Tab-separated table of C-alpha atoms in Angstrom:
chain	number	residue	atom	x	y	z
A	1450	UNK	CA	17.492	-2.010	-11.251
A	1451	UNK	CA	14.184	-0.845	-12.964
A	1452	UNK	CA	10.860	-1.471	-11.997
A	1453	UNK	CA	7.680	-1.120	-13.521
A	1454	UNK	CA	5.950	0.451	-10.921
A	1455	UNK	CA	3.986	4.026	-11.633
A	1456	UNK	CA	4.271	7.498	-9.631
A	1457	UNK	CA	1.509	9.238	-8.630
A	1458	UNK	CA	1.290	12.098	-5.903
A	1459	UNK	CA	-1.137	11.380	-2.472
A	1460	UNK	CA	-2.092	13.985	-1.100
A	1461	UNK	CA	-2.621	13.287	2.729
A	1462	UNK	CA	-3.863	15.298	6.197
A	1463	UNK	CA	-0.624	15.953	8.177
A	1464	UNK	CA	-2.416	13.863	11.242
A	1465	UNK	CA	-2.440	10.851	8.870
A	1466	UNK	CA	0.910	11.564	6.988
A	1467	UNK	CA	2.544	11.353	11.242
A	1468	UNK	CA	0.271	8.044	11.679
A	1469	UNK	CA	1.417	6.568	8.411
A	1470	UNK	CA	5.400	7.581	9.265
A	1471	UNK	CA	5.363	6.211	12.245
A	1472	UNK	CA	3.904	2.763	11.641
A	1473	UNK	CA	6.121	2.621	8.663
A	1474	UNK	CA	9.301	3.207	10.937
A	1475	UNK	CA	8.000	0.549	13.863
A	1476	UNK	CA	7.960	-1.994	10.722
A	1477	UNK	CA	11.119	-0.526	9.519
A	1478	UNK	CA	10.380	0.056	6.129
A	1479	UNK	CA	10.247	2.943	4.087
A	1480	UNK	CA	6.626	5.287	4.243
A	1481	UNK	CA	5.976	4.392	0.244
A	1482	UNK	CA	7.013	0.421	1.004
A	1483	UNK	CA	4.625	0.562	4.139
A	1484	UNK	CA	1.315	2.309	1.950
A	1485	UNK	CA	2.600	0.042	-0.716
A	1486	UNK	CA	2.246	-3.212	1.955
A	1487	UNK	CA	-0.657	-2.177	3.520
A	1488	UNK	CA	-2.590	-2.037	0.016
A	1489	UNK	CA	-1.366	-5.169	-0.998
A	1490	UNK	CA	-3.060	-6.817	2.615
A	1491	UNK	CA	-6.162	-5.142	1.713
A	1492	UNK	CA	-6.640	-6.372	-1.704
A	1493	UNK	CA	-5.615	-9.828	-0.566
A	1494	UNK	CA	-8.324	-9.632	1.764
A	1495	UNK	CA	-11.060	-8.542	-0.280
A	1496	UNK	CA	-9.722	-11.057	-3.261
A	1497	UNK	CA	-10.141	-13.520	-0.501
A	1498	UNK	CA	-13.836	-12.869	0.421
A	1499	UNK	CA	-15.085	-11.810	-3.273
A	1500	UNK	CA	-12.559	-13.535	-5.102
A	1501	UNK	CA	-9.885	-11.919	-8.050
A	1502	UNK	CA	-9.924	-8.421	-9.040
A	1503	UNK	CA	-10.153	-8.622	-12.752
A	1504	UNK	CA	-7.790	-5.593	-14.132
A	1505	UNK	CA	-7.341	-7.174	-17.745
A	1506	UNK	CA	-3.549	-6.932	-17.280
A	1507	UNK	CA	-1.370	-9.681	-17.086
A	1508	UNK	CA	1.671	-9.877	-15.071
């Protein structure tokens, strides 16, 4: 199944890269599908407070 999602490398402490594996195991989900989660809360909240983030793509 293909997705249109991009790669890029993230480059992270090894304190932060534990933190990150660990939450993402509690929630049992993958480390990239927990970053990948987390963003997607964040930029809910802040759409919610200042309203859409205007990227000029479509989806």
């Amino acid at each position: 199944m293909a997705t249109n999602k991009r790669v890029f490398t993230l480059r992270l402490s090894d304190e932060v890269f534990d933190k990150i594996g660990f939450l993402a195991t509690k929630e049992h989900r993958s480390m990239t599908n927990y970053i990948e989660y987390v963003l997607m809360q964040h930029l809910e909240q802040i759409e919610r407070e200042h309203g859409e983030i205007e990227t000029g793509q479509t989806e």
